[in-house]
Structures are given as structure tokens and as C-alpha cells.
PDB file of C-alpha atoms in Angstrom:
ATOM      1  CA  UNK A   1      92.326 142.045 143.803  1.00 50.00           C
ATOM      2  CA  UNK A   2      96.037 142.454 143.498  1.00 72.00           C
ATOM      3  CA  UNK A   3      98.367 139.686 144.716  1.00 88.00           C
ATOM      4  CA  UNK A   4     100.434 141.503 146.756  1.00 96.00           C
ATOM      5  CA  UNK A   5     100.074 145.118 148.266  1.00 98.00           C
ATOM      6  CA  UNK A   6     102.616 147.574 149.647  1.00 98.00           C
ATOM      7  CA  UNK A   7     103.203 148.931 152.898  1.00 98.00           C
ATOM      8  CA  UNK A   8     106.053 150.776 154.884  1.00 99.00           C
ATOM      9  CA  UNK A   9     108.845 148.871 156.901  1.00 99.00           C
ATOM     10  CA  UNK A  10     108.136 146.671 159.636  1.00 98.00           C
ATOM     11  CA  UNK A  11     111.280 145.323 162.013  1.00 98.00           C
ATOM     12  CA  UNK A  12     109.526 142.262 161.282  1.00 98.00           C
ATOM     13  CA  UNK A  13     111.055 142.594 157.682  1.00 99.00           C
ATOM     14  CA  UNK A  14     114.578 142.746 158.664  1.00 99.00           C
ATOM     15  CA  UNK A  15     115.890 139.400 157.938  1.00 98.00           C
ATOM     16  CA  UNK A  16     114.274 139.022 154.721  1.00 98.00           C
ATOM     17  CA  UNK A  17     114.885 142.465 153.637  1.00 99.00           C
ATOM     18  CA  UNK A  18     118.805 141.772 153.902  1.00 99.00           C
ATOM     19  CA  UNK A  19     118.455 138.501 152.200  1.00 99.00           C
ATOM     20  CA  UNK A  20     116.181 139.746 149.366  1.00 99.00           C
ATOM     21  CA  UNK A  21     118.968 142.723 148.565  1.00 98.00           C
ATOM     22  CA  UNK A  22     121.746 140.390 148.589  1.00 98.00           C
ATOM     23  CA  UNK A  23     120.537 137.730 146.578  1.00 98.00           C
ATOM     24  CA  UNK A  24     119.223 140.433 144.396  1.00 97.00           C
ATOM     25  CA  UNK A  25     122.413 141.856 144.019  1.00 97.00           C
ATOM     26  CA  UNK A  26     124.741 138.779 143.778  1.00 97.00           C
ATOM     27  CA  UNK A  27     123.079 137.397 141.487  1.00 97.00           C
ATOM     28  CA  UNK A  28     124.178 139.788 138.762  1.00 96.00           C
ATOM     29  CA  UNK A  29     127.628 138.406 139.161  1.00 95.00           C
ATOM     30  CA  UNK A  30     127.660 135.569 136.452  1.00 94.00           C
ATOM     31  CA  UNK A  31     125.698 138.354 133.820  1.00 94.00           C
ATOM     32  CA  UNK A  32     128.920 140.780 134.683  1.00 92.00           C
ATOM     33  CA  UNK A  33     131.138 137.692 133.729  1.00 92.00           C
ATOM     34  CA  UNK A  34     129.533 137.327 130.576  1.00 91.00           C
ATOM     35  CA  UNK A  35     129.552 140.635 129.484  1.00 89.00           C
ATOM     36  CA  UNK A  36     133.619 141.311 130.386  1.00 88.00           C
ATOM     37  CA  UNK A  37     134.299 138.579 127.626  1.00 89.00           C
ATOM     38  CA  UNK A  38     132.834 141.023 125.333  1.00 86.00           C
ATOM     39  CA  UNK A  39     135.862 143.459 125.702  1.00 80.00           C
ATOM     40  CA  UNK A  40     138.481 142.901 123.318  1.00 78.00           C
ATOM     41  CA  UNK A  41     140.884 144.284 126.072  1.00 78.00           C
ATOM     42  CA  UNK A  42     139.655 140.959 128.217  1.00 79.00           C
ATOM     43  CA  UNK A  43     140.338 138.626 125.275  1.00 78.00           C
ATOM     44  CA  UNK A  44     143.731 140.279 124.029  1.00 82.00           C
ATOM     45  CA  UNK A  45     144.996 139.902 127.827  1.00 79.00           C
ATOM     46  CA  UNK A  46     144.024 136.181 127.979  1.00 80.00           C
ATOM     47  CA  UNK A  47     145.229 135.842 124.716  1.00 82.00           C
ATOM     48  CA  UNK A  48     148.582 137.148 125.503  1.00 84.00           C
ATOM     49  CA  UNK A  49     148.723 134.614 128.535  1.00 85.00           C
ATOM     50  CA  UNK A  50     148.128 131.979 126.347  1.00 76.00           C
ATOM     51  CA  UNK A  51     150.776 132.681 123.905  1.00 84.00           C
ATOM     52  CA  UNK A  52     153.286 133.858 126.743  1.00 84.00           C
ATOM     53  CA  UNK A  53     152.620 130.123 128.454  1.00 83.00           C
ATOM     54  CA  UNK A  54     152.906 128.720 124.949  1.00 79.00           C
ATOM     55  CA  UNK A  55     156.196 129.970 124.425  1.00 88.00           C
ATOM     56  CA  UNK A  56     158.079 129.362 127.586  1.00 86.00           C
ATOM     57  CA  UNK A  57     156.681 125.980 128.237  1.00 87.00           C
ATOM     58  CA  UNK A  58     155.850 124.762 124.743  1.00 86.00           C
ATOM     59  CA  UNK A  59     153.341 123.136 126.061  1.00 87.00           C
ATOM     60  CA  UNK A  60     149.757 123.386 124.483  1.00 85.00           C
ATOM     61  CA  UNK A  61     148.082 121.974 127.982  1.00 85.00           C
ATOM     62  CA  UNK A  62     149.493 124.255 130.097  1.00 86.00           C
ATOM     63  CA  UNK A  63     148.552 127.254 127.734  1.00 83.00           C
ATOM     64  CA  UNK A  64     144.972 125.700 127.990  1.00 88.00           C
ATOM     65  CA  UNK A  65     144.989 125.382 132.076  1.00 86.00           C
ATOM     66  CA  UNK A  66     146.268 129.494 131.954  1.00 82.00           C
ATOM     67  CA  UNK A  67     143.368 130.439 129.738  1.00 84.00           C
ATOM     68  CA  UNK A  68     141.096 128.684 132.763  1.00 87.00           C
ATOM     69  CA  UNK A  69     143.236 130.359 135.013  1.00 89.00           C
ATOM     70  CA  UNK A  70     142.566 133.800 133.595  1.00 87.00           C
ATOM     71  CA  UNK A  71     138.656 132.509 133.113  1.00 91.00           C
ATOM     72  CA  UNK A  72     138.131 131.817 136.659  1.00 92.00           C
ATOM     73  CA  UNK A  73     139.784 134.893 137.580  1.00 90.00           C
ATOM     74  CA  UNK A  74     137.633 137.198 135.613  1.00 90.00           C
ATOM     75  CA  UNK A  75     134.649 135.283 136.823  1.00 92.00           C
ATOM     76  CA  UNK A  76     136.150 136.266 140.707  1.00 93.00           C
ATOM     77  CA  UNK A  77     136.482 139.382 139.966  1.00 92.00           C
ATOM     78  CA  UNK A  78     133.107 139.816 138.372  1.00 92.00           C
ATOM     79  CA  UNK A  79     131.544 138.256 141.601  1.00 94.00           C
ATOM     80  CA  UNK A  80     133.891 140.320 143.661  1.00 93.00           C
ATOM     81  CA  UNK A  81     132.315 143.766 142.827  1.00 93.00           C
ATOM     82  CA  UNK A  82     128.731 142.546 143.695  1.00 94.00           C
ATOM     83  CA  UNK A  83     129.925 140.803 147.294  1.00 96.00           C
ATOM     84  CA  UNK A  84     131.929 144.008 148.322  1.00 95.00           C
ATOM     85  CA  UNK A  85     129.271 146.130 147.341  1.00 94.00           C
ATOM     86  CA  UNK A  86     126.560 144.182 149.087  1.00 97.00           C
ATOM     87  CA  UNK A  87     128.874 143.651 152.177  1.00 98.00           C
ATOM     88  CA  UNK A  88     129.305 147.632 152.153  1.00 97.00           C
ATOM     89  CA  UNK A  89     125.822 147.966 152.027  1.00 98.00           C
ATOM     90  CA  UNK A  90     124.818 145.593 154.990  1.00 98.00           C
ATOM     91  CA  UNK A  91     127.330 147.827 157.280  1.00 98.00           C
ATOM     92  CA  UNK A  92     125.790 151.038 156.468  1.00 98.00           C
ATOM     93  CA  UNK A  93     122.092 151.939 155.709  1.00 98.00           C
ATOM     94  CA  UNK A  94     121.420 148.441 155.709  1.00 98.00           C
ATOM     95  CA  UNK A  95     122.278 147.760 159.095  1.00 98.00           C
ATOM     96  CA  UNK A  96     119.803 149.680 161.460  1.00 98.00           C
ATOM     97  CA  UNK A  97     116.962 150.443 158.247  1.00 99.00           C
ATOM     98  CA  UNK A  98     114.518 151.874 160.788  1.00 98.00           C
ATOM     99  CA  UNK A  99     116.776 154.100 161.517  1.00 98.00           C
ATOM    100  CA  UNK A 100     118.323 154.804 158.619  1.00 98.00           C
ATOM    101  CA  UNK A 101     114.606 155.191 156.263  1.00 98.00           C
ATOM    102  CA  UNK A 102     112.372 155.841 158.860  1.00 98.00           C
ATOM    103  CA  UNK A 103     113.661 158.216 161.375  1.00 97.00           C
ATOM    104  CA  UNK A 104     114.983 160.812 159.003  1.00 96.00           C
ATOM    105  CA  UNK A 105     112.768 163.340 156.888  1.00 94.00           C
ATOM    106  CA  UNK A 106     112.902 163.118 153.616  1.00 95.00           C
ATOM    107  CA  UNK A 107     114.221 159.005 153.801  1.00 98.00           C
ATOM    108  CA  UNK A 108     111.392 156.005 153.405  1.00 99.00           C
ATOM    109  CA  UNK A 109     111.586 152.357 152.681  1.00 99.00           C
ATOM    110  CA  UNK A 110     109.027 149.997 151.735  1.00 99.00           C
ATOM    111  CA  UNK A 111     107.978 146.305 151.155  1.00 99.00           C
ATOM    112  CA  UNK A 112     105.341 144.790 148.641  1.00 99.00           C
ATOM    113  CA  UNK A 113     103.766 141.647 150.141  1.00 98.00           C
ATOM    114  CA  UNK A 114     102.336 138.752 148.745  1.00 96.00           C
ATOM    115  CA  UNK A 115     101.079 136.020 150.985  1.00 92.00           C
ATOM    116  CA  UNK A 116     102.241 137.317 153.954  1.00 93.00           C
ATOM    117  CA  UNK A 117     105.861 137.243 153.023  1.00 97.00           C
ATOM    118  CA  UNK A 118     107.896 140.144 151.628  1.00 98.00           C
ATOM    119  CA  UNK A 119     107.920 140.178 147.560  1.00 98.00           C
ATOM    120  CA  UNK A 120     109.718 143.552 147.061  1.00 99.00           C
ATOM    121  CA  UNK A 121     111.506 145.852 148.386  1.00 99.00           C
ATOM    122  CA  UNK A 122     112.294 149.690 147.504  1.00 99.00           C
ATOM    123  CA  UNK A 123     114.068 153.002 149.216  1.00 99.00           C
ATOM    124  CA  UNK A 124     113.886 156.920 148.679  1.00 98.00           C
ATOM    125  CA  UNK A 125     116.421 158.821 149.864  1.00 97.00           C
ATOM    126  CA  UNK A 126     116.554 163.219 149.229  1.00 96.00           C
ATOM    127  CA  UNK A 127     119.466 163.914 146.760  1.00 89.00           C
ATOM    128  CA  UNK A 128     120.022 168.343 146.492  1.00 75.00           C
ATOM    129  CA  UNK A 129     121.354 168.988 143.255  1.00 71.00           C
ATOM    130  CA  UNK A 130     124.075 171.701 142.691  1.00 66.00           C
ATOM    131  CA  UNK A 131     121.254 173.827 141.014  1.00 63.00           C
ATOM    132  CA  UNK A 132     119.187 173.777 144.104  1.00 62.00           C
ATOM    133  CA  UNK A 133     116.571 171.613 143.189  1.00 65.00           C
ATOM    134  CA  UNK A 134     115.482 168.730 145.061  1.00 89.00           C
ATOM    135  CA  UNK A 135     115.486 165.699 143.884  1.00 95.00           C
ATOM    136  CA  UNK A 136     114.843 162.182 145.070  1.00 97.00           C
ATOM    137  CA  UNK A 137     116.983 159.268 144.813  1.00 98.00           C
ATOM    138  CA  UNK A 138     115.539 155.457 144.290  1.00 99.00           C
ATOM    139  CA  UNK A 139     117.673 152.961 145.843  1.00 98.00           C
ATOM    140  CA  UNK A 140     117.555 148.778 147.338  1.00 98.00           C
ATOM    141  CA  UNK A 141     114.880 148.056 144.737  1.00 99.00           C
ATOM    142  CA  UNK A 142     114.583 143.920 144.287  1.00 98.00           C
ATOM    143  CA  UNK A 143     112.004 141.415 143.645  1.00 98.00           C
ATOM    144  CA  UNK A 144     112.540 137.669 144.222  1.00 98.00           C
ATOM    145  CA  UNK A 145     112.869 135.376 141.525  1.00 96.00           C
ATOM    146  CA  UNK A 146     109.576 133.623 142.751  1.00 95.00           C
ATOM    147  CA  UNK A 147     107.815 136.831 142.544  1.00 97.00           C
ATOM    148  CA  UNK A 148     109.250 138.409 139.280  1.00 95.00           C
ATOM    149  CA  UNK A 149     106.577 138.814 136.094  1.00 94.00           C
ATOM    150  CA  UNK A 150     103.489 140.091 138.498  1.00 95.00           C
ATOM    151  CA  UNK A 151     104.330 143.680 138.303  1.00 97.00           C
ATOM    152  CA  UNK A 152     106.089 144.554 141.795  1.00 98.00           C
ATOM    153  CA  UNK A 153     109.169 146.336 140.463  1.00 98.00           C
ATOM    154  CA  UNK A 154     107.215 149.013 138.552  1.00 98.00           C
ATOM    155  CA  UNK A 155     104.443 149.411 141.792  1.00 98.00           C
ATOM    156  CA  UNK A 156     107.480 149.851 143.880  1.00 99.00           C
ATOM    157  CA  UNK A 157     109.450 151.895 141.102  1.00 99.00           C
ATOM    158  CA  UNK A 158     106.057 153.898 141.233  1.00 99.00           C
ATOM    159  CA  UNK A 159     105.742 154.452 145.030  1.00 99.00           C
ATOM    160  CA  UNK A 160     109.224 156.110 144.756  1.00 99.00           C
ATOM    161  CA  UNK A 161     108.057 158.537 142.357  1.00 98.00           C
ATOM    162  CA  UNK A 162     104.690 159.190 143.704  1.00 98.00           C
ATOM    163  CA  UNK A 163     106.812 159.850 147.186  1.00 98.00           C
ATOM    164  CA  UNK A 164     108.854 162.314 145.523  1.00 97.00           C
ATOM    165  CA  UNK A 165     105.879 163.855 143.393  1.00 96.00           C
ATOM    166  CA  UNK A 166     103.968 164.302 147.101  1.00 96.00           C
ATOM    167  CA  UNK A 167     107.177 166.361 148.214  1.00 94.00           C
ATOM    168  CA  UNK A 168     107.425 168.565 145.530  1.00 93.00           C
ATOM    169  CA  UNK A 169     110.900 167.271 144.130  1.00 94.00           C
ATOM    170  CA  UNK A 170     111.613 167.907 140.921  1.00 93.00           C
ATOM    171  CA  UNK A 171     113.334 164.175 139.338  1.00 96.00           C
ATOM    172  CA  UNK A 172     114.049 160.865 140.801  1.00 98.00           C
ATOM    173  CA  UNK A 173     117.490 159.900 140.594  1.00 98.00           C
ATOM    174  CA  UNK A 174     118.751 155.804 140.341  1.00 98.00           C
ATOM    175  CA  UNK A 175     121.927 154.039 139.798  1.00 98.00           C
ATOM    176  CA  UNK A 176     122.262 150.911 138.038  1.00 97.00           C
ATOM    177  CA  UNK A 177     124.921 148.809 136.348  1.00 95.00           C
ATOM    178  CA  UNK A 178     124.827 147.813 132.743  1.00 94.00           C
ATOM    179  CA  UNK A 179     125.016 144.167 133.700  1.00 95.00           C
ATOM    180  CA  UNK A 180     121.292 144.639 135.553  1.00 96.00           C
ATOM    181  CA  UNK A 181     119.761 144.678 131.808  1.00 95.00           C
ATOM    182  CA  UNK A 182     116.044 144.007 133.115  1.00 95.00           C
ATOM    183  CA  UNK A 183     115.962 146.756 135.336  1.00 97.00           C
ATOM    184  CA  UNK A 184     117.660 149.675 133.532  1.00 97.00           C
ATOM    185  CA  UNK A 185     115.284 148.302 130.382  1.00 98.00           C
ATOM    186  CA  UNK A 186     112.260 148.083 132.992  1.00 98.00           C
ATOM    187  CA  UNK A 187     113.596 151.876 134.112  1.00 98.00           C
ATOM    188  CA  UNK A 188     113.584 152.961 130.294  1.00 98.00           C
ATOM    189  CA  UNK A 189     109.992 151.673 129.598  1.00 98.00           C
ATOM    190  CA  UNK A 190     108.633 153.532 132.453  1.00 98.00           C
ATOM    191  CA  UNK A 191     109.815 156.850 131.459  1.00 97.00           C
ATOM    192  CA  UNK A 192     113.565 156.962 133.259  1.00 98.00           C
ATOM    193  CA  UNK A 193     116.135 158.435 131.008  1.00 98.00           C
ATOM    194  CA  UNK A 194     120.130 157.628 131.057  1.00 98.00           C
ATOM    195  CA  UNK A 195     121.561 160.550 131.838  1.00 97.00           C
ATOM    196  CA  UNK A 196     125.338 159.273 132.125  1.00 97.00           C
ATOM    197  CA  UNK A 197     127.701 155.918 132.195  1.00 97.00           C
ATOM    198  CA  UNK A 198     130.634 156.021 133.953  1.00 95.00           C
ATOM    199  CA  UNK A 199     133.138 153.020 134.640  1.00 90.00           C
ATOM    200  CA  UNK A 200     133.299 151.485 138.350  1.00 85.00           C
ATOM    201  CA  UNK A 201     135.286 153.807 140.400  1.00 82.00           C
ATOM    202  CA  UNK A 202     137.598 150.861 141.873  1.00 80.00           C
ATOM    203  CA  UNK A 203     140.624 149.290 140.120  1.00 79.00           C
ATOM    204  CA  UNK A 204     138.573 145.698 140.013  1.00 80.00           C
ATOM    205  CA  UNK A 205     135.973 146.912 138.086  1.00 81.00           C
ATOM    206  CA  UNK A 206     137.883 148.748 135.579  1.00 79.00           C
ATOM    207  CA  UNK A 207     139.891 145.778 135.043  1.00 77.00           C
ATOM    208  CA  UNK A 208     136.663 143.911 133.973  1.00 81.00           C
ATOM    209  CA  UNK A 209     135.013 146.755 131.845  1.00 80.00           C
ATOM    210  CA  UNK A 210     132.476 147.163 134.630  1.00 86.00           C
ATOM    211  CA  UNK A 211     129.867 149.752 133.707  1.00 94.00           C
ATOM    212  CA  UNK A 212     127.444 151.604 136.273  1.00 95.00           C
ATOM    213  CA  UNK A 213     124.557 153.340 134.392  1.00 98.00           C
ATOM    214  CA  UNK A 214     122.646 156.831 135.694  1.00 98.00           C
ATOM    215  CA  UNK A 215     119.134 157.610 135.299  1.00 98.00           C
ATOM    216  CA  UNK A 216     116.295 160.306 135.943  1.00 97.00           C
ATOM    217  CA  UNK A 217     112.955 161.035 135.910  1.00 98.00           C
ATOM    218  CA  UNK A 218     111.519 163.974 135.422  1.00 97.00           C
ATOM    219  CA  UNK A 219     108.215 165.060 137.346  1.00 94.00           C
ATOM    220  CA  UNK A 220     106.358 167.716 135.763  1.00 74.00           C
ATOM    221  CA  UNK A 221     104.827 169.542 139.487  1.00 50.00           C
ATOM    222  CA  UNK A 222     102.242 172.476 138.569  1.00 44.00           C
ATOM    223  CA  UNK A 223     103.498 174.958 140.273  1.00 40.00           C
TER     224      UNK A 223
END
């Protein structure tokens, strides 16, 4: 018997829901950090700092406190594109979900749930492409930590795409970023191909290197 099993949104959720995509999301922060130091754009700006300190104050201390300056500011930043986006997110389909996922054709959200607590959490919402096919797009998908390993991402990854299957779409659509490396990899193994990378579209993430990845896959409907 499986551990958990999945079902469609109860107001009973709500609370947990929120928290679940938050944490989710937030947590991706300190990855992003990691991954800016990567850029040699990142290190040749702190680098510059250092020597710039270096050479006005001659002293080899303060040079070292700018470098932790400039590391704690990249850090910031990197944690600064995850809270925005999650506090953007609470305000708008986040806010009223029944509403939102429930009340609206073509729009679902669901919950895996293990114990009697929610374990998961996943949402389908119709995306018309300019060539006139439709297409659904896979959104708030997050597992706990507690409840990672037992195979609720892809059973909620799968719901979405049976969903869209049912309604005769052709492709489901997601939106990652390249810092959430376990689920564009999980995305990969199940059949999801990157269709385009493009950098963040605000001036913060740009500044970091910040990469958000697109993917699709492809249902094959007999017609």
C-alpha cells in the first residue's frame, strides 16, 4: 500500500500549503549563493573591491572585511530573489487557492498525503501557445524535506500530466531555476526536455548570474 495518496485541495490545506511552497522555495537561496561564486564576473567584481580597498587604505584587514562585505551581499541578494518571488506568490494565486485552482476550468491543484498531513503539493494551470495548441502548465510543485526519497514529486509531476493528457493538451509546460538541480534533473529523467534558459528578468538576478530554466513535455494524444 502506498504511503501517501493524492487528492484535490481541501481549505483544510491552506496553512500548510503556504508554508510547504515557501520553505520549498527559500530554501534554494544558499544553492543560488553557491553557484554565483562560480561566475568569474562575481569574483573579478569582489576582486576589484579588494584591490580598490587595498590601495586607498593600505590596509590588508580592511580589504579582508570588504571581501565579507561583498560575500554577504551576494548571499542577500541570492536570498532576495527567492523571498520576493515567494512574497509575490502568496499575494496572487496563492492567496485565495480555491479560487484561484478550483473555480476556474482548465486550473487544478492538488496535495499528496501521508499520515494525515500534507506531503506534496502540485498545480496545473492552461497555457495557449501562439500556434494554437493547448498546452498545460505545471506550477507550486514541493515536497518536504521529511517526505523527500518516497516518490511524491514524480506522482504529483505525473498527476499534472495525466490532467493534461485527460484534456487533450498537447505538452506540459514548467519553469524552474538552474539553482533547483534536483528537480530540473528529476524533470529530465521523467521525460521533460529544456527547451530554453533565459537570465532572471530583474536587475538583482542578473547581477548574481541567476538562471531560470524552461521545460516541456510532449504528450503523444491519438487523435
Amino acid at each position: 500500500m502506498s504511503e501517501y495518496q493524492i487528492r484535490l485541495y481541501q481549505d483544510s490545506d491552506y496553512e500548510k500549503v503556504r508554508e510547504i511552497f515557501s520553505d520549498g522555495i527559500i530554501e534554494n537561496s544558499t544553492r543560488a549563493f553557491h553557484i554565483s561564486l562560480r561566475h568569474h564576473s562575481i569574483w573579478a567584481f569582489m576582486l576589484l573591491t579588494f584591490s580598490l580597498v587595498l590601495w586607498i587604505n593600505g590596509s590588508l584587514l580592511m580589504s579582508l572585511l570588504a571581501l565579507i562585505a561583498d560575500m554577504g551581499l551576494l548571499y542577500w541578494l541570492s536570498r532576495y530573489i527567492y523571498v520576493s518571488y515567494v512574497q509575490a506568490c502568496l499575494a496572487d494565486d496563492m492567496l485565495d487557492i480555491r479560487q484561484y485552482y478550483l473555480h476556474r476550468d482548465g486550473y487544478c491543484f492538488w496535495v499528496a498525503e501521508s499520515m494525515g498531513e500534507v506531503a506534496g503539493m502540485v498545480a496545473a494551470v492552461p497555457h495557449h501557445h501562439h500556434g494554437g495548441e493547448t498546452q498545460v502548465e505545471l506550477k507550486r510543485l514541493s515536497v518536504p524535506r521529511k517526505h523527500r526519497g518516497k516518490g511524491i514529486a514524480k506522482a504529483l509531476t505525473r498527476t499534472v500530466i495525466d490532467y493534461a493528457r485527460r484534456r487533450g493538451c498537447q505538452a506540459v509546460l514548467l519553469e524552474t531555476s538552474y539553482p533547483q538541480v534536483v528537480a530540473w534533473q528529476m524533470y529530465e529523467k521523467m521525460g521533460f526536455q529544456k527547451i530554453a534558459t533565459a537570465p532572471a528578468p530583474n536587475l538583482v538576478g542578473k547581477l548574481i548570474g541567476f538562471t531560470i530554466l524552461f521545460y516541456q513535455f510532449d504528450l503523444h494524444i491519438e487523435r
